[in-house]
GROMACS .gro file of N, CA and C in nm:
model
  444
    1MET      N    1   7.876  -0.022   8.328
    1MET     CA    2   8.015  -0.012   8.285
    1MET      C    3   8.017  -0.011   8.132
    2ASP      N    4   8.102   0.072   8.076
    2ASP     CA    5   8.118   0.082   7.931
    2ASP      C    6   8.161  -0.053   7.874
    3LYS      N    7   8.103  -0.091   7.760
    3LYS     CA    8   8.130  -0.221   7.698
    3LYS      C    9   8.278  -0.238   7.663
    4SER      N   10   8.345  -0.133   7.611
    4SER     CA   11   8.487  -0.145   7.574
    4SER      C   12   8.575  -0.164   7.697
    5ILE      N   13   8.540  -0.102   7.809
    5ILE     CA   14   8.618  -0.120   7.933
    5ILE      C   15   8.601  -0.262   7.983
    6ARG      N   16   8.477  -0.313   7.980
    6ARG     CA   17   8.451  -0.451   8.023
    6ARG      C   18   8.530  -0.550   7.938
    7GLU      N   19   8.535  -0.528   7.807
    7GLU     CA   20   8.610  -0.616   7.717
    7GLU      C   21   8.760  -0.612   7.748
    8LYS      N   22   8.813  -0.495   7.778
    8LYS     CA   23   8.954  -0.482   7.813
    8LYS      C   24   8.985  -0.557   7.943
    9ILE      N   25   8.896  -0.547   8.039
    9ILE     CA   26   8.914  -0.618   8.167
    9ILE      C   27   8.913  -0.769   8.144
   10ILE      N   28   8.818  -0.815   8.062
   10ILE     CA   29   8.809  -0.959   8.033
   10ILE      C   30   8.934  -1.007   7.960
   11ARG      N   31   8.982  -0.930   7.862
   11ARG     CA   32   9.105  -0.968   7.791
   11ARG      C   33   9.225  -0.974   7.886
   12ALA      N   34   9.237  -0.873   7.973
   12ALA     CA   35   9.349  -0.872   8.068
   12ALA      C   36   9.342  -0.992   8.161
   13ALA      N   37   9.222  -1.026   8.208
   13ALA     CA   38   9.206  -1.142   8.295
   13ALA      C   39   9.243  -1.271   8.223
   14LEU      N   40   9.204  -1.284   8.097
   14LEU     CA   41   9.239  -1.402   8.018
   14LEU      C   42   9.390  -1.415   7.999
   15VAL      N   43   9.458  -1.304   7.974
   15VAL     CA   44   9.603  -1.306   7.960
   15VAL      C   45   9.668  -1.357   8.089
   16ILE      N   46   9.621  -1.308   8.203
   16ILE     CA   47   9.676  -1.352   8.332
   16ILE      C   48   9.653  -1.501   8.352
   17VAL      N   49   9.534  -1.550   8.322
   17VAL     CA   50   9.504  -1.693   8.337
   17VAL      C   51   9.593  -1.776   8.247
   18ILE      N   52   9.607  -1.736   8.121
   18ILE     CA   53   9.690  -1.810   8.026
   18ILE      C   54   9.835  -1.811   8.071
   19MET      N   55   9.886  -1.698   8.120
   19MET     CA   56  10.024  -1.693   8.167
   19MET      C   57  10.045  -1.787   8.285
   20ASN      N   58   9.947  -1.795   8.376
   20ASN     CA   59   9.959  -1.885   8.490
   20ASN      C   60   9.954  -2.031   8.447
   21LEU      N   61   9.872  -2.062   8.349
   21LEU     CA   62   9.864  -2.200   8.300
   21LEU      C   63   9.993  -2.242   8.231
   22CYS      N   64  10.065  -2.149   8.174
   22CYS     CA   65  10.188  -2.177   8.101
   22CYS      C   66  10.311  -2.139   8.183
   23SER      N   67  10.300  -2.146   8.314
   23SER     CA   68  10.406  -2.092   8.401
   23SER      C   69  10.543  -2.153   8.379
   24CYS      N   70  10.553  -2.278   8.333
   24CYS     CA   71  10.685  -2.338   8.314
   24CYS      C   72  10.754  -2.290   8.188
   25ASP      N   73  10.682  -2.222   8.101
   25ASP     CA   74  10.742  -2.172   7.979
   25ASP      C   75  10.804  -2.034   7.997
   26LYS      N   76  10.776  -1.972   8.109
   26LYS     CA   77  10.829  -1.838   8.129
   26LYS      C   78  10.945  -1.840   8.227
   27GLU      N   79  11.032  -1.744   8.211
   27GLU     CA   80  11.145  -1.732   8.302
   27GLU      C   81  11.097  -1.668   8.431
   28LEU      N   82  11.143  -1.722   8.542
   28LEU     CA   83  11.104  -1.668   8.672
   28LEU      C   84  11.185  -1.542   8.702
   29PRO      N   85  11.127  -1.449   8.776
   29PRO     CA   86  11.201  -1.329   8.811
   29PRO      C   87  11.325  -1.364   8.894
   30LYS      N   88  11.434  -1.295   8.866
   30LYS     CA   89  11.558  -1.317   8.942
   30LYS      C   90  11.543  -1.253   9.079
   31ILE      N   91  11.588  -1.324   9.181
   31ILE     CA   92  11.584  -1.271   9.317
   31ILE      C   93  11.727  -1.260   9.368
   32GLN      N   94  11.760  -1.143   9.419
   32GLN     CA   95  11.889  -1.124   9.485
   32GLN      C   96  11.872  -1.171   9.628
   33ASN      N   97  11.928  -1.285   9.660
   33ASN     CA   98  11.910  -1.346   9.792
   33ASN      C   99  11.992  -1.269   9.896
   34PRO      N  100  11.925  -1.196   9.986
   34PRO     CA  101  11.998  -1.116  10.085
   34PRO      C  102  12.064  -1.200  10.194
   35PHE      N  103  12.025  -1.326  10.206
   35PHE     CA  104  12.080  -1.413  10.311
   35PHE      C  105  12.194  -1.502  10.262
   36GLU      N  106  12.220  -1.502  10.133
   36GLU     CA  107  12.321  -1.591  10.075
   36GLU      C  108  12.458  -1.563  10.136
   37ASN      N  109  12.522  -1.672  10.184
   37ASN     CA  110  12.654  -1.660  10.246
   37ASN      C  111  12.717  -1.799  10.247
   38LYS      N  112  12.830  -1.815  10.181
   38LYS     CA  113  12.891  -1.949  10.169
   38LYS      C  114  12.926  -2.009  10.305
   39ASP      N  115  12.944  -1.926  10.408
   39ASP     CA  116  12.973  -1.975  10.543
   39ASP      C  117  12.850  -1.961  10.633
   40GLY      N  118  12.732  -1.965  10.575
   40GLY     CA  119  12.608  -1.940  10.648
   40GLY      C  120  12.580  -2.038  10.761
   41ASN      N  121  12.487  -1.998  10.848
   41ASN     CA  122  12.450  -2.080  10.963
   41ASN      C  123  12.323  -2.161  10.940
   42LEU      N  124  12.262  -2.149  10.822
   42LEU     CA  125  12.149  -2.233  10.784
   42LEU      C  126  12.175  -2.287  10.645
   43ILE      N  127  12.188  -2.419  10.635
   43ILE     CA  128  12.204  -2.485  10.506
   43ILE      C  129  12.067  -2.541  10.470
   44LEU      N  130  12.006  -2.483  10.366
   44LEU     CA  131  11.873  -2.521  10.323
   44LEU      C  132  11.881  -2.604  10.196
   45TYR      N  133  11.820  -2.722  10.199
   45TYR     CA  134  11.812  -2.809  10.083
   45TYR      C  135  11.668  -2.806  10.032
   46VAL      N  136  11.651  -2.784   9.901
   46VAL     CA  137  11.518  -2.777   9.841
   46VAL      C  138  11.509  -2.881   9.731
   47SER      N  139  11.393  -2.949   9.724
   47SER     CA  140  11.376  -3.055   9.627
   47SER      C  141  11.231  -3.072   9.585
   48ASN      N  142  11.214  -3.123   9.464
   48ASN     CA  143  11.084  -3.167   9.413
   48ASN      C  144  11.082  -3.319   9.426
   49GLN      N  145  10.995  -3.370   9.510
   49GLN     CA  146  10.985  -3.514   9.532
   49GLN      C  147  10.854  -3.571   9.476
   50SER      N  148  10.809  -3.517   9.361
   50SER     CA  149  10.682  -3.559   9.304
   50SER      C  150  10.696  -3.599   9.158
   51TYR      N  151  10.668  -3.727   9.129
   51TYR     CA  152  10.662  -3.769   8.989
   51TYR      C  153  10.535  -3.718   8.922
   52GLU      N  154  10.436  -3.677   9.000
   52GLU     CA  155  10.311  -3.624   8.944
   52GLU      C  156  10.332  -3.484   8.885
   53THR      N  157  10.420  -3.407   8.946
   53THR     CA  158  10.452  -3.272   8.900
   53THR      C  159  10.601  -3.270   8.873
   54LYS      N  160  10.641  -3.304   8.752
   54LYS     CA  161  10.782  -3.327   8.720
   54LYS      C  162  10.869  -3.202   8.729
   55ILE      N  163  10.811  -3.085   8.704
   55ILE     CA  164  10.881  -2.958   8.720
   55ILE      C  165  10.790  -2.867   8.801
   56VAL      N  166  10.845  -2.810   8.908
   56VAL     CA  167  10.764  -2.726   8.994
   56VAL      C  168  10.839  -2.596   9.023
   57ASP      N  169  10.764  -2.486   9.021
   57ASP     CA  170  10.820  -2.356   9.058
   57ASP      C  171  10.809  -2.342   9.209
   58ILE      N  172  10.915  -2.298   9.274
   58ILE     CA  173  10.910  -2.279   9.419
   58ILE      C  174  10.965  -2.140   9.452
   59LEU      N  175  10.882  -2.063   9.521
   59LEU     CA  176  10.920  -1.933   9.574
   59LEU      C  177  10.932  -1.947   9.724
   60VAL      N  178  11.049  -1.912   9.780
   60VAL     CA  179  11.072  -1.920   9.924
   60VAL      C  180  11.098  -1.781   9.978
   61THR      N  181  11.030  -1.747  10.087
   61THR     CA  182  11.060  -1.625  10.161
   61THR      C  183  11.098  -1.665  10.303
   62ILE      N  184  11.188  -1.590  10.361
   62ILE     CA  185  11.223  -1.607  10.502
   62ILE      C  186  11.199  -1.473  10.569
   63ASP      N  187  11.116  -1.476  10.672
   63ASP     CA  188  11.077  -1.353  10.741
   63ASP      C  189  11.023  -1.250  10.642
   64ASP      N  190  10.942  -1.298  10.546
   64ASP     CA  191  10.877  -1.216  10.443
   64ASP      C  192  10.974  -1.154  10.343
   65THR      N  193  11.099  -1.200  10.341
   65THR     CA  194  11.198  -1.152  10.245
   65THR      C  195  11.218  -1.256  10.137
   66PRO      N  196  11.193  -1.222  10.009
   66PRO     CA  197  11.216  -1.319   9.902
   66PRO      C  198  11.359  -1.371   9.904
   67THR      N  199  11.373  -1.504   9.903
   67THR     CA  200  11.503  -1.569   9.918
   67THR      C  201  11.542  -1.648   9.794
   68LEU      N  202  11.448  -1.718   9.733
   68LEU     CA  203  11.476  -1.790   9.610
   68LEU      C  204  11.346  -1.812   9.535
   69HIS      N  205  11.358  -1.823   9.403
   69HIS     CA  206  11.243  -1.850   9.316
   69HIS      C  207  11.297  -1.922   9.194
   70GLU      N  208  11.280  -2.054   9.192
   70GLU     CA  209  11.340  -2.136   9.086
   70GLU      C  210  11.247  -2.250   9.049
   71TYR      N  211  11.279  -2.312   8.934
   71TYR     CA  212  11.214  -2.436   8.895
   71TYR      C  213  11.296  -2.552   8.949
   72PHE      N  214  11.227  -2.656   8.997
   72PHE     CA  215  11.293  -2.776   9.047
   72PHE      C  216  11.235  -2.896   8.974
   73LYS      N  217  11.323  -2.977   8.916
   73LYS     CA  218  11.282  -3.100   8.846
   73LYS      C  219  11.285  -3.216   8.944
   74VAL      N  220  11.195  -3.312   8.922
   74VAL     CA  221  11.193  -3.429   9.009
   74VAL      C  222  11.313  -3.519   8.982
   75ALA      N  223  11.358  -3.526   8.857
   75ALA     CA  224  11.471  -3.613   8.818
   75ALA      C  225  11.447  -3.753   8.874
   76ASN      N  226  11.541  -3.804   8.953
   76ASN     CA  227  11.526  -3.939   9.010
   76ASN      C  228  11.483  -3.933   9.156
   77GLN      N  229  11.432  -3.820   9.201
   77GLN     CA  230  11.390  -3.793   9.338
   77GLN      C  231  11.508  -3.788   9.435
   78HIS      N  232  11.628  -3.795   9.390
   78HIS     CA  233  11.746  -3.787   9.477
   78HIS      C  234  11.827  -3.663   9.440
   79LEU      N  235  11.756  -3.552   9.422
   79LEU     CA  236  11.818  -3.430   9.376
   79LEU      C  237  11.774  -3.315   9.467
   80TRP      N  238  11.865  -3.267   9.551
   80TRP     CA  239  11.839  -3.154   9.638
   80TRP      C  240  11.935  -3.042   9.601
   81LYS      N  241  11.884  -2.921   9.592
   81LYS     CA  242  11.970  -2.806   9.566
   81LYS      C  243  12.000  -2.739   9.700
   82GLN      N  244  12.126  -2.708   9.721
   82GLN     CA  245  12.171  -2.652   9.849
   82GLN      C  246  12.181  -2.500   9.842
   83PHE      N  247  12.132  -2.433   9.947
   83PHE     CA  248  12.143  -2.289   9.963
   83PHE      C  249  12.205  -2.263  10.100
   84SER      N  250  12.314  -2.190  10.104
   84SER     CA  251  12.381  -2.156  10.229
   84SER      C  252  12.340  -2.014  10.267
   85LEU      N  253  12.275  -2.001  10.383
   85LEU     CA  254  12.216  -1.873  10.424
   85LEU      C  255  12.270  -1.829  10.560
   86GLN      N  256  12.277  -1.699  10.580
   86GLN     CA  257  12.317  -1.642  10.709
   86GLN      C  258  12.198  -1.567  10.766
   87LEU      N  259  12.146  -1.618  10.879
   87LEU     CA  260  12.033  -1.556  10.947
   87LEU      C  261  12.072  -1.523  11.090
   88SER      N  262  12.001  -1.431  11.151
   88SER     CA  263  12.025  -1.402  11.293
   88SER      C  264  11.975  -1.519  11.377
   89GLN      N  265  12.028  -1.533  11.495
   89GLN     CA  266  11.981  -1.638  11.586
   89GLN      C  267  11.840  -1.602  11.633
   90GLY      N  268  11.761  -1.704  11.662
   90GLY     CA  269  11.625  -1.680  11.712
   90GLY      C  270  11.518  -1.736  11.620
   91ARG      N  271  11.395  -1.684  11.637
   91ARG     CA  272  11.279  -1.734  11.563
   91ARG      C  273  11.273  -1.672  11.423
   92HIS      N  274  11.235  -1.757  11.328
   92HIS     CA  275  11.219  -1.715  11.189
   92HIS      C  276  11.095  -1.782  11.132
   93LYS      N  277  11.049  -1.729  11.019
   93LYS     CA  278  10.933  -1.787  10.949
   93LYS      C  279  10.972  -1.812  10.805
   94ILE      N  280  10.954  -1.936  10.761
   94ILE     CA  281  10.975  -1.970  10.620
   94ILE      C  282  10.839  -1.988  10.556
   95LYS      N  283  10.829  -1.939  10.433
   95LYS     CA  284  10.707  -1.960  10.355
   95LYS      C  285  10.751  -2.006  10.216
   96ALA      N  286  10.686  -2.110  10.167
   96ALA     CA  287  10.713  -2.161  10.032
   96ALA      C  288  10.580  -2.170   9.958
   97VAL      N  289  10.584  -2.130   9.831
   97VAL     CA  290  10.465  -2.129   9.746
   97VAL      C  291  10.502  -2.188   9.611
   98THR      N  292  10.414  -2.271   9.556
   98THR     CA  293  10.427  -2.314   9.418
   98THR      C  294  10.292  -2.294   9.351
   99TRP      N  295  10.295  -2.222   9.240
   99TRP     CA  296  10.172  -2.201   9.164
   99TRP      C  297  10.142  -2.325   9.082
  100LYS      N  298  10.242  -2.381   9.016
  100LYS     CA  299  10.221  -2.500   8.932
  100LYS      C  300  10.180  -2.620   9.017
  101GLY      N  301  10.243  -2.635   9.133
  101GLY     CA  302  10.212  -2.747   9.221
  101GLY      C  303  10.095  -2.723   9.314
  102ASN      N  304  10.047  -2.599   9.320
  102ASN     CA  305   9.929  -2.565   9.399
  102ASN      C  306   9.946  -2.600   9.548
  103ALA      N  307  10.054  -2.550   9.608
  103ALA     CA  308  10.077  -2.578   9.750
  103ALA      C  309  10.145  -2.458   9.817
  104VAL      N  310  10.123  -2.448   9.948
  104VAL     CA  311  10.182  -2.342  10.029
  104VAL      C  312  10.216  -2.401  10.166
  105ILE      N  313  10.327  -2.356  10.222
  105ILE     CA  314  10.359  -2.387  10.362
  105ILE      C  315  10.409  -2.258  10.426
  106GLU      N  316  10.371  -2.239  10.550
  106GLU     CA  317  10.423  -2.128  10.630
  106GLU      C  318  10.452  -2.187  10.767
  107GLN      N  319  10.578  -2.181  10.808
  107GLN     CA  320  10.617  -2.249  10.932
  107GLN      C  321  10.727  -2.170  11.002
  108GLU      N  322  10.716  -2.162  11.134
  108GLU     CA  323  10.820  -2.098  11.214
  108GLU      C  324  10.925  -2.201  11.252
  109PHE      N  325  11.047  -2.153  11.271
  109PHE     CA  326  11.155  -2.239  11.318
  109PHE      C  327  11.252  -2.157  11.402
  110GLU      N  328  11.326  -2.226  11.486
  110GLU     CA  329  11.423  -2.164  11.576
  110GLU      C  330  11.563  -2.189  11.523
  111LEU      N  331  11.644  -2.085  11.521
  111LEU     CA  332  11.783  -2.098  11.478
  111LEU      C  333  11.872  -2.070  11.599
  112ASN      N  334  11.935  -2.177  11.649
  112ASN     CA  335  12.029  -2.169  11.762
  112ASN      C  336  12.156  -2.238  11.717
  113GLY      N  337  12.256  -2.162  11.673
  113GLY     CA  338  12.376  -2.222  11.618
  113GLY      C  339  12.354  -2.259  11.474
  114LYS      N  340  12.442  -2.342  11.422
  114LYS     CA  341  12.431  -2.384  11.282
  114LYS      C  342  12.323  -2.491  11.269
  115ARG      N  343  12.241  -2.479  11.163
  115ARG     CA  344  12.133  -2.574  11.139
  115ARG      C  345  12.129  -2.613  10.993
  116TRP      N  346  12.065  -2.728  10.966
  116TRP     CA  347  12.044  -2.782  10.832
  116TRP      C  348  11.894  -2.805  10.818
  117ALA      N  349  11.839  -2.768  10.704
  117ALA     CA  350  11.694  -2.780  10.685
  117ALA      C  351  11.663  -2.836  10.547
  118VAL      N  352  11.550  -2.904  10.537
  118VAL     CA  353  11.504  -2.961  10.411
  118VAL      C  354  11.363  -2.911  10.384
  119LEU      N  355  11.344  -2.862  10.261
  119LEU     CA  356  11.212  -2.823  10.213
  119LEU      C  357  11.184  -2.907  10.089
  120ASN      N  358  11.085  -2.996  10.099
  120ASN     CA  359  11.049  -3.083   9.988
  120ASN      C  360  10.908  -3.051   9.940
  121PHE      N  361  10.891  -3.043   9.808
  121PHE     CA  362  10.758  -3.044   9.749
  121PHE      C  363  10.722  -3.191   9.730
  122CYS      N  364  10.601  -3.229   9.769
  122CYS     CA  365  10.564  -3.370   9.771
  122CYS      C  366  10.421  -3.387   9.720
  123TYR      N  367  10.400  -3.486   9.633
  123TYR     CA  368  10.265  -3.520   9.588
  123TYR      C  369  10.269  -3.653   9.516
  124GLY      N  370  10.177  -3.742   9.552
  124GLY     CA  371  10.164  -3.871   9.485
  124GLY      C  372  10.019  -3.913   9.483
  125LYS      N  373   9.973  -3.962   9.369
  125LYS     CA  374   9.833  -4.003   9.355
  125LYS      C  375   9.807  -4.146   9.404
  126GLN      N  376   9.915  -4.224   9.422
  126GLN     CA  377   9.896  -4.363   9.462
  126GLN      C  378   9.828  -4.370   9.600
  127GLU      N  379   9.747  -4.472   9.617
  127GLU     CA  380   9.681  -4.493   9.744
  127GLU      C  381   9.785  -4.513   9.854
  128GLY      N  382   9.767  -4.445   9.964
  128GLY     CA  383   9.858  -4.459  10.077
  128GLY      C  384   9.981  -4.370  10.070
  129HIS      N  385   9.995  -4.290   9.963
  129HIS     CA  386  10.111  -4.200   9.953
  129HIS      C  387  10.107  -4.100  10.067
  130MET      N  388  10.225  -4.068  10.124
  130MET     CA  389  10.230  -3.977  10.239
  130MET      C  390  10.181  -3.837  10.205
  131CYS      N  391  10.184  -3.799  10.077
  131CYS     CA  392  10.134  -3.668  10.032
  131CYS      C  393  10.026  -3.692   9.928
  132ASN      N  394   9.904  -3.720   9.973
  132ASN     CA  395   9.797  -3.748   9.878
  132ASN      C  396   9.736  -3.623   9.817
  133LYS      N  397   9.788  -3.506   9.857
  133LYS     CA  398   9.756  -3.380   9.792
  133LYS      C  399   9.885  -3.300   9.785
  134PRO      N  400   9.900  -3.208   9.689
  134PRO     CA  401  10.024  -3.132   9.678
  134PRO      C  402  10.054  -3.058   9.808
  135SER      N  403  10.178  -3.072   9.857
  135SER     CA  404  10.215  -3.009   9.983
  135SER      C  405  10.366  -2.994   9.994
  136PHE      N  406  10.406  -2.915  10.090
  136PHE     CA  407  10.547  -2.901  10.124
  136PHE      C  408  10.571  -2.967  10.259
  137LEU      N  409  10.691  -3.019  10.276
  137LEU     CA  410  10.736  -3.072  10.405
  137LEU      C  411  10.863  -2.995  10.441
  138PHE      N  412  10.870  -2.944  10.562
  138PHE     CA  413  10.986  -2.866  10.607
  138PHE      C  414  11.031  -2.918  10.742
  139GLU      N  415  11.163  -2.942  10.753
  139GLU     CA  416  11.219  -2.993  10.879
  139GLU      C  417  11.358  -2.935  10.899
  140VAL      N  418  11.391  -2.903  11.025
  140VAL     CA  419  11.521  -2.846  11.062
  140VAL      C  420  11.594  -2.947  11.148
  141PHE      N  421  11.726  -2.960  11.126
  141PHE     CA  422  11.810  -3.056  11.199
  141PHE      C  423  11.929  -2.983  11.262
  142ASP      N  424  11.981  -3.039  11.371
  142ASP     CA  425  12.097  -2.979  11.435
  142ASP      C  426  12.228  -3.048  11.394
  143LYS      N  427  12.220  -3.140  11.299
  143LYS     CA  428  12.339  -3.209  11.245
  143LYS      C  429  12.329  -3.210  11.093
  144PRO      N  430  12.442  -3.221  11.024
  144PRO     CA  431  12.438  -3.231  10.877
  144PRO      C  432  12.350  -3.346  10.831
  145ILE      N  433  12.290  -3.329  10.717
  145ILE     CA  434  12.196  -3.427  10.661
  145ILE      C  435  12.270  -3.515  10.560
  146ARG      N  436  12.241  -3.642  10.563
  146ARG     CA  437  12.296  -3.737  10.466
  146ARG      C  438  12.181  -3.788  10.380
  147PHE      N  439  12.188  -3.761  10.251
  147PHE     CA  440  12.085  -3.807  10.159
  147PHE      C  441  12.129  -3.936  10.092
  148LEU      N  442  12.031  -4.020  10.059
  148LEU     CA  443  12.060  -4.144   9.986
  148LEU      C  444  12.075  -4.117   9.839
   0.00000   0.00000   0.00000
């Protein structure tokens, strides 16, 4: 391989690595949420529940369709952002990815009537912490959720 081409490839790779390391300094791409509906049948709450990763980027897709991509701050751990979505009844797949938090979840769920769901990013270094490695927790409920 020509030396100048190899140098260009190495430079491009370094730029990509540096951009990923500095991910909280860049603006995330805007996503037009195709499921957004104020009277939706799925109320999704998303939160960062990790003091170890105070700000985390979260990209959510539903049925492989980009739905949201935002930064979430841990704040006092009692901060959930609500998204009202309209989905068809039946089986769906949610996927969440965070590059900064180094975690992925892919999980199927059933939508029968109106549902409420929580997607939490979780990580704690303390011994005995329920998330001893960066991870997502996702749960669907058939009744409204009450947060403390």
